[in-house]
Amino acid sequence: MSDQIKYVLDEENIPKSWYNLNADFPTPVPAVLHPGTHQPVGPSDLEPLFPMELILQEVATDRYIDIPAPVRDIFRMWRPSPLVRARRLEQALGTPAKIYYKYEGVSPAGSHKPNTAVPQAWYNKQAGIKKLSTETGAGQWGSSLAFAGSLFDLDVLVFQVRVSFDQKPYRRALMETYGARCIASPSTETDSGRAILAQNPDSPGSLGIAISEAVEVAAKNPDIKYALGSVLNHVMLHQTIIGQEAIAQCEMAGDDPDVIIGCAGGGSNFAGLAFPFLGLQLRGGRSRRIIAVEPAACPTLTRGTYAYDFGDTAHLTPLVKMHTLGSTFIPPGFHAGGLRYHGMSGMVSHAYELGLIEARAYKQVGCFEAGVQFARTEGIVPAPESTHAVRCAIDEALRCKAEGKAETILFNLSGHGHFDMQAYINYFEGKLVDQDYDEADLETALAALPAVAA
Amino acid sequence: MSDQIKYVLDEENIPKSWYNLNADFPTPVPAVLHPGTHQPVGPSDLEPLFPMELILQEVATDRYIDIPAPVRDIFRMWRPSPLVRARRLEQALGTPAKIYYKYEGVSPAGSHKPNTAVPQAWYNKQAGIKKLSTETGAGQWGSSLAFAGSLFDLDVLVFQVRVSFDQKPYRRALMETYGARCIASPSTETDSGRAILAQNPDSPGSLGIAISEAVEVAAKNPDIKYALGSVLNHVMLHQTIIGQEAIAQCEMAGDDPDVIIGCAGGGSNFAGLAFPFLGLQLRGGRSRRIIAVEPAACPTLTRGTYAYDFGDTAHLTPLVKMHTLGSTFIPPGFHAGGLRYHGMSGMVSHAYELGLIEARAYKQVGCFEAGVQFARTEGIVPAPESTHAVRCAIDEALRCKAEGKAETILFNLSGHGHFDMQAYINYFEGKLVDQDYDEADLETALAALPAVAA
């Protein structure tokens, strides 16, 4: 059909391996450092937290890493995800551009996060682990790990940022439906949590605090490992099935994207779509514009510093060289909970430093405006995080209109917003504002970065 | 792949026509009667409410009715919907049965309802109508018509049962995201609503009251037509794309269902899956067990009377011969809002009277138990309505296990439960109980059925 909308691959076309951009970067990503010694961490340093297979993936430089058959088997529940031509949005914009989106909201948990939750759960299961701890903010990651745990009979313990725990009971209910246990963070179950509560019994929590609690629980208990839903190399690796499928689907559609867009919090959905295309380019293929979109209120790439920093508040994690706003930075309240992290994937940061990708920061009201336009044309209500990618895709399509260019735009619609409707209610009621971060707070947080010899 | 999970058809395999069981029933469905004269209604009687094309479909006896190209064009946004083999559920049950489900939750509104909302909106648009009125309880139908309205630039006015309006703000937000206007019913905008409010200013509303309000608005305003999401013949007709796709997908899978299951409120998702299979049987094909599942607290088929009754509380609608609990019957509070209607599709009722289908009533706690088991094996959290079909499919699979029979079971997973998580919260907190209807109330409601000469 010449005017096809969905490009759907058969189950056998789920990629058989993950693509590792670390094989093709012109210079290597800086090593992760031990927080005490500032020396590169070895596998044994990470063993309290992760199973060895994931640690090896974290440092791997092989271009392709096989996806275990049982993991591919699970992926068949929702993958390959569709590539969709946004014909009705194009018509509404009157643009000569073609707009495609890769839709990751078809997963059981409603986002791209199960792409890494399932293999992480599987490698832990293979290592004999019975229980995983993790943190979640808005809940996309927590519900994805809860889903993955239910598939492999793993207990999952989720430290959920208290303000989300209280304000998003439906996302918590989803985690509990999958059998996970949710704890409001800061909690009394960890030293990290108790220390925060001693200072401020009414602490609303933060992702950095919740990470500290989840890491502490794993570090102190040999039966429990930790799982992280973004930032780390193996998470970027696992998400590359998105981009690999998209490359095959763009071929089906007979189109080749000129612009590739993803929202970026820790960087995983962006990397998942972009890295396989970037790999083609680094191996001699054509160059494309690749744009990471972040919230103006937490502008890690566009305003942060490229430096070694901790991943958490209590400074229990290794040091990663990344674009960071400082581990003590607290962004103002806004609705894209998945984009509120102070740091950025080391691999995404490295790509940015090398000039391989662009970055752009958007305020939230314009993003929700784009999300509503998308819902009214394409039918899908985007997650608040994903509205950032929608906004950028619309802006690029309008640029094409102004310039009279028929470019092809591809963006990652990383999830649906069914569990985030309060944000849309606030938008319709005019209660959403474009809060900016506090410049003085940011300066303080950046001044507090750990001193690491170059 | 021999162990395939999803059976997905290409967009060109979306059915080109709807299947009309009225062409194959051995005896015709009793005529719809005018509420005043008790004579069969003619097209002109229905003209204040519906565009002529839908009225003609309501009385059509053609076996196939073409789906307009622009409607099929919209369907390509999410159709064909997948047929999924529930392999992990089968394994968890240890059954020799094969379990398949047709998943209608992939639509933008999350249920099967857009299958009829889109053609209804389109036929109204073709007739020059600018505005549609409707009612909704839990909100599946209201959000589907809101979605369809957004596609064709139609204003949509939704009278939402007040208790749902207050308790389900996220579903309302979805309707508003699609651009619809929601009004809590009973409202002060109609005579029907004002009459109820005069008696009881705190009325929680009911579907019957909301229908009265939506019908009144359309009847009194030539620019507004009414749209109904179930019960009527043309709605059953539109939903038959589900079963037609399922027949093709079962062929792909190399299986032929022995048991076909759907939950039934007004009957549309059940009919959508079942009627095309029933048509094969009536034209000489093999017979299958076809089971309609309803809530024990609103047991229209299993406890209601087969009689002429009104569709609404204020008695503004025509009289339909159907299984009914009486238009004044109010079921006890339970969570499957879409199954709380007092009546049942005339076509489904007729099939039941002819012994072509079975009916079964389930209590809600066991349904949610089934829903949670489904979520933990198949990943998808079912809508409360759909958990009734899941419960029945599990029970049939366990019967197969007990009897050592490798039957093939097919059920309709009519929607996801993302907007119904409060029901799951209540279930986990042990707050759900198996409320029964009040037998005396039911007797009173049945005694009040309109007297219609045979």
mmCIF file with all atom_site columns, N, CA, C and O in Angstrom, chain B residues 125-151:
data_model
loop_
_atom_site.group_PDB
_atom_site.id
_atom_site.type_symbol
_atom_site.label_atom_id
_atom_site.label_alt_id
_atom_site.label_comp_id
_atom_site.label_asym_id
_atom_site.label_entity_id
_atom_site.label_seq_id
_atom_site.pdbx_PDB_ins_code
_atom_site.Cartn_x
_atom_site.Cartn_y
_atom_site.Cartn_z
_atom_site.occupancy
_atom_site.B_iso_or_equiv
_atom_site.pdbx_formal_charge
_atom_site.auth_seq_id
_atom_site.auth_comp_id
_atom_site.auth_asym_id
_atom_site.auth_atom_id
_atom_site.pdbx_PDB_model_num
ATOM 1   N N  . LYS B 1 125 ? -20.059 13.213 9.907  1.00 0.00 ? 125 LYS B N  1
ATOM 2   C CA . LYS B 1 125 ? -19.349 14.261 9.189  1.00 0.00 ? 125 LYS B CA 1
ATOM 3   C C  . LYS B 1 125 ? -19.860 14.359 7.747  1.00 0.00 ? 125 LYS B C  1
ATOM 4   O O  . LYS B 1 125 ? -20.108 15.460 7.237  1.00 0.00 ? 125 LYS B O  1
ATOM 5   N N  . GLN B 1 126 ? -20.035 13.194 7.098  1.00 0.00 ? 126 GLN B N  1
ATOM 6   C CA . GLN B 1 126 ? -20.527 13.169 5.714  1.00 0.00 ? 126 GLN B CA 1
ATOM 7   C C  . GLN B 1 126 ? -21.912 13.798 5.609  1.00 0.00 ? 126 GLN B C  1
ATOM 8   O O  . GLN B 1 126 ? -22.273 14.364 4.596  1.00 0.00 ? 126 GLN B O  1
ATOM 9   N N  . ALA B 1 127 ? -22.713 13.643 6.696  1.00 0.00 ? 127 ALA B N  1
ATOM 10  C CA . ALA B 1 127 ? -24.071 14.184 6.692  1.00 0.00 ? 127 ALA B CA 1
ATOM 11  C C  . ALA B 1 127 ? -24.095 15.667 7.082  1.00 0.00 ? 127 ALA B C  1
ATOM 12  O O  . ALA B 1 127 ? -25.172 16.245 7.245  1.00 0.00 ? 127 ALA B O  1
ATOM 13  N N  . GLY B 1 128 ? -22.924 16.259 7.241  1.00 0.00 ? 128 GLY B N  1
ATOM 14  C CA . GLY B 1 128 ? -22.864 17.688 7.531  1.00 0.00 ? 128 GLY B CA 1
ATOM 15  C C  . GLY B 1 128 ? -23.022 18.047 8.996  1.00 0.00 ? 128 GLY B C  1
ATOM 16  O O  . GLY B 1 128 ? -23.169 19.222 9.357  1.00 0.00 ? 128 GLY B O  1
ATOM 17  N N  . ILE B 1 129 ? -23.007 17.045 9.842  1.00 0.00 ? 129 ILE B N  1
ATOM 18  C CA . ILE B 1 129 ? -23.147 17.296 11.282 1.00 0.00 ? 129 ILE B CA 1
ATOM 19  C C  . ILE B 1 129 ? -21.845 17.885 11.832 1.00 0.00 ? 129 ILE B C  1
ATOM 20  O O  . ILE B 1 129 ? -20.750 17.512 11.409 1.00 0.00 ? 129 ILE B O  1
ATOM 21  N N  . LYS B 1 130 ? -21.985 18.810 12.780 1.00 0.00 ? 130 LYS B N  1
ATOM 22  C CA . LYS B 1 130 ? -20.811 19.462 13.363 1.00 0.00 ? 130 LYS B CA 1
ATOM 23  C C  . LYS B 1 130 ? -20.538 19.009 14.793 1.00 0.00 ? 130 LYS B C  1
ATOM 24  O O  . LYS B 1 130 ? -19.467 19.246 15.340 1.00 0.00 ? 130 LYS B O  1
ATOM 25  N N  . LYS B 1 131 ? -21.560 18.391 15.433 1.00 0.00 ? 131 LYS B N  1
ATOM 26  C CA . LYS B 1 131 ? -21.424 18.122 16.865 1.00 0.00 ? 131 LYS B CA 1
ATOM 27  C C  . LYS B 1 131 ? -22.134 16.825 17.215 1.00 0.00 ? 131 LYS B C  1
ATOM 28  O O  . LYS B 1 131 ? -23.247 16.558 16.739 1.00 0.00 ? 131 LYS B O  1
ATOM 29  N N  . LEU B 1 132 ? -21.508 16.038 18.072 1.00 0.00 ? 132 LEU B N  1
ATOM 30  C CA . LEU B 1 132 ? -22.085 14.786 18.549 1.00 0.00 ? 132 LEU B CA 1
ATOM 31  C C  . LEU B 1 132 ? -22.258 14.840 20.059 1.00 0.00 ? 132 LEU B C  1
ATOM 32  O O  . LEU B 1 132 ? -21.421 15.398 20.768 1.00 0.00 ? 132 LEU B O  1
ATOM 33  N N  . SER B 1 133 ? -23.339 14.241 20.524 1.00 0.00 ? 133 SER B N  1
ATOM 34  C CA . SER B 1 133 ? -23.502 14.083 21.980 1.00 0.00 ? 133 SER B CA 1
ATOM 35  C C  . SER B 1 133 ? -23.513 12.598 22.296 1.00 0.00 ? 133 SER B C  1
ATOM 36  O O  . SER B 1 133 ? -23.971 11.775 21.502 1.00 0.00 ? 133 SER B O  1
ATOM 37  N N  . THR B 1 134 ? -22.976 12.281 23.448 1.00 0.00 ? 134 THR B N  1
ATOM 38  C CA . THR B 1 134 ? -22.992 10.892 23.897 1.00 0.00 ? 134 THR B CA 1
ATOM 39  C C  . THR B 1 134 ? -22.886 10.853 25.414 1.00 0.00 ? 134 THR B C  1
ATOM 40  O O  . THR B 1 134 ? -22.766 11.896 26.064 1.00 0.00 ? 134 THR B O  1
ATOM 41  N N  . GLU B 1 135 ? -22.952 9.626  25.930 1.00 0.00 ? 135 GLU B N  1
ATOM 42  C CA . GLU B 1 135 ? -22.791 9.432  27.362 1.00 0.00 ? 135 GLU B CA 1
ATOM 43  C C  . GLU B 1 135 ? -21.613 8.492  27.575 1.00 0.00 ? 135 GLU B C  1
ATOM 44  O O  . GLU B 1 135 ? -21.203 7.771  26.671 1.00 0.00 ? 135 GLU B O  1
ATOM 45  N N  . THR B 1 136 ? -21.077 8.493  28.779 1.00 0.00 ? 136 THR B N  1
ATOM 46  C CA . THR B 1 136 ? -20.062 7.499  29.110 1.00 0.00 ? 136 THR B CA 1
ATOM 47  C C  . THR B 1 136 ? -20.109 7.217  30.595 1.00 0.00 ? 136 THR B C  1
ATOM 48  O O  . THR B 1 136 ? -20.501 8.087  31.385 1.00 0.00 ? 136 THR B O  1
ATOM 49  N N  . GLY B 1 137 ? -19.752 5.986  30.945 1.00 0.00 ? 137 GLY B N  1
ATOM 50  C CA . GLY B 1 137 ? -19.672 5.630  32.357 1.00 0.00 ? 137 GLY B CA 1
ATOM 51  C C  . GLY B 1 137 ? -18.219 5.695  32.770 1.00 0.00 ? 137 GLY B C  1
ATOM 52  O O  . GLY B 1 137 ? -17.683 6.759  33.097 1.00 0.00 ? 137 GLY B O  1
ATOM 53  N N  . ALA B 1 138 ? -17.538 4.566  32.693 1.00 0.00 ? 138 ALA B N  1
ATOM 54  C CA . ALA B 1 138 ? -16.113 4.517  33.041 1.00 0.00 ? 138 ALA B CA 1
ATOM 55  C C  . ALA B 1 138 ? -15.291 5.399  32.111 1.00 0.00 ? 138 ALA B C  1
ATOM 56  O O  . ALA B 1 138 ? -14.245 5.913  32.506 1.00 0.00 ? 138 ALA B O  1
ATOM 57  N N  . GLY B 1 139 ? -15.737 5.577  30.886 1.00 0.00 ? 139 GLY B N  1
ATOM 58  C CA . GLY B 1 139 ? -15.046 6.505  30.000 1.00 0.00 ? 139 GLY B CA 1
ATOM 59  C C  . GLY B 1 139 ? -14.435 5.894  28.754 1.00 0.00 ? 139 GLY B C  1
ATOM 60  O O  . GLY B 1 139 ? -13.895 6.609  27.916 1.00 0.00 ? 139 GLY B O  1
ATOM 61  N N  . GLN B 1 140 ? -14.518 4.567  28.603 1.00 0.00 ? 140 GLN B N  1
ATOM 62  C CA . GLN B 1 140 ? -13.952 3.928  27.409 1.00 0.00 ? 140 GLN B CA 1
ATOM 63  C C  . GLN B 1 140 ? -14.632 4.461  26.143 1.00 0.00 ? 140 GLN B C  1
ATOM 64  O O  . GLN B 1 140 ? -13.969 4.770  25.161 1.00 0.00 ? 140 GLN B O  1
ATOM 65  N N  . TRP B 1 141 ? -15.944 4.532  26.184 1.00 0.00 ? 141 TRP B N  1
ATOM 66  C CA . TRP B 1 141 ? -16.668 4.993  25.001 1.00 0.00 ? 141 TRP B CA 1
ATOM 67  C C  . TRP B 1 141 ? -16.482 6.498  24.784 1.00 0.00 ? 141 TRP B C  1
ATOM 68  O O  . TRP B 1 141 ? -16.218 6.952  23.668 1.00 0.00 ? 141 TRP B O  1
ATOM 69  N N  . GLY B 1 142 ? -16.589 7.263  25.847 1.00 0.00 ? 142 GLY B N  1
ATOM 70  C CA . GLY B 1 142 ? -16.438 8.715  25.702 1.00 0.00 ? 142 GLY B CA 1
ATOM 71  C C  . GLY B 1 142 ? -15.085 9.090  25.126 1.00 0.00 ? 142 GLY B C  1
ATOM 72  O O  . GLY B 1 142 ? -14.989 9.947  24.245 1.00 0.00 ? 142 GLY B O  1
ATOM 73  N N  . SER B 1 143 ? -14.030 8.436  25.599 1.00 0.00 ? 143 SER B N  1
ATOM 74  C CA . SER B 1 143 ? -12.706 8.783  25.078 1.00 0.00 ? 143 SER B CA 1
ATOM 75  C C  . SER B 1 143 ? -12.552 8.306  23.634 1.00 0.00 ? 143 SER B C  1
ATOM 76  O O  . SER B 1 143 ? -11.840 8.935  22.847 1.00 0.00 ? 143 SER B O  1
ATOM 77  N N  . SER B 1 144 ? -13.239 7.235  23.277 1.00 0.00 ? 144 SER B N  1
ATOM 78  C CA . SER B 1 144 ? -13.158 6.752  21.889 1.00 0.00 ? 144 SER B CA 1
ATOM 79  C C  . SER B 1 144 ? -13.866 7.705  20.936 1.00 0.00 ? 144 SER B C  1
ATOM 80  O O  . SER B 1 144 ? -13.359 8.000  19.844 1.00 0.00 ? 144 SER B O  1
ATOM 81  N N  . LEU B 1 145 ? -15.038 8.192  21.336 1.00 0.00 ? 145 LEU B N  1
ATOM 82  C CA . LEU B 1 145 ? -15.732 9.147  20.464 1.00 0.00 ? 145 LEU B CA 1
ATOM 83  C C  . LEU B 1 145 ? -14.984 10.476 20.430 1.00 0.00 ? 145 LEU B C  1
ATOM 84  O O  . LEU B 1 145 ? -14.944 11.149 19.394 1.00 0.00 ? 145 LEU B O  1
ATOM 85  N N  . ALA B 1 146 ? -14.375 10.852 21.558 1.00 0.00 ? 146 ALA B N  1
ATOM 86  C CA . ALA B 1 146 ? -13.555 12.072 21.575 1.00 0.00 ? 146 ALA B CA 1
ATOM 87  C C  . ALA B 1 146 ? -12.399 11.940 20.587 1.00 0.00 ? 146 ALA B C  1
ATOM 88  O O  . ALA B 1 146 ? -12.111 12.862 19.812 1.00 0.00 ? 146 ALA B O  1
ATOM 89  N N  . PHE B 1 147 ? -11.739 10.788 20.611 1.00 0.00 ? 147 PHE B N  1
ATOM 90  C CA . PHE B 1 147 ? -10.654 10.522 19.653 1.00 0.00 ? 147 PHE B CA 1
ATOM 91  C C  . PHE B 1 147 ? -11.177 10.628 18.216 1.00 0.00 ? 147 PHE B C  1
ATOM 92  O O  . PHE B 1 147 ? -10.584 11.326 17.373 1.00 0.00 ? 147 PHE B O  1
ATOM 93  N N  . ALA B 1 148 ? -12.300 9.955  17.932 1.00 0.00 ? 148 ALA B N  1
ATOM 94  C CA . ALA B 1 148 ? -12.850 9.975  16.573 1.00 0.00 ? 148 ALA B CA 1
ATOM 95  C C  . ALA B 1 148 ? -13.232 11.396 16.163 1.00 0.00 ? 148 ALA B C  1
ATOM 96  O O  . ALA B 1 148 ? -13.016 11.806 15.015 1.00 0.00 ? 148 ALA B O  1
ATOM 97  N N  . GLY B 1 149 ? -13.796 12.156 17.100 1.00 0.00 ? 149 GLY B N  1
ATOM 98  C CA . GLY B 1 149 ? -14.149 13.538 16.804 1.00 0.00 ? 149 GLY B CA 1
ATOM 99  C C  . GLY B 1 149 ? -12.940 14.368 16.435 1.00 0.00 ? 149 GLY B C  1
ATOM 100 O O  . GLY B 1 149 ? -12.990 15.198 15.518 1.00 0.00 ? 149 GLY B O  1
ATOM 101 N N  . SER B 1 150 ? -11.827 14.131 17.129 1.00 0.00 ? 150 SER B N  1
ATOM 102 C CA . SER B 1 150 ? -10.610 14.912 16.852 1.00 0.00 ? 150 SER B CA 1
ATOM 103 C C  . SER B 1 150 ? -10.113 14.648 15.427 1.00 0.00 ? 150 SER B C  1
ATOM 104 O O  . SER B 1 150 ? -9.498  15.515 14.812 1.00 0.00 ? 150 SER B O  1
ATOM 105 N N  . LEU B 1 151 ? -10.387 13.466 14.897 1.00 0.00 ? 151 LEU B N  1
ATOM 106 C CA . LEU B 1 151 ? -9.908  13.119 13.552 1.00 0.00 ? 151 LEU B CA 1
ATOM 107 C C  . LEU B 1 151 ? -10.697 13.837 12.459 1.00 0.00 ? 151 LEU B C  1
ATOM 108 O O  . LEU B 1 151 ? -10.182 14.085 11.367 1.00 0.00 ? 151 LEU B O  1
#
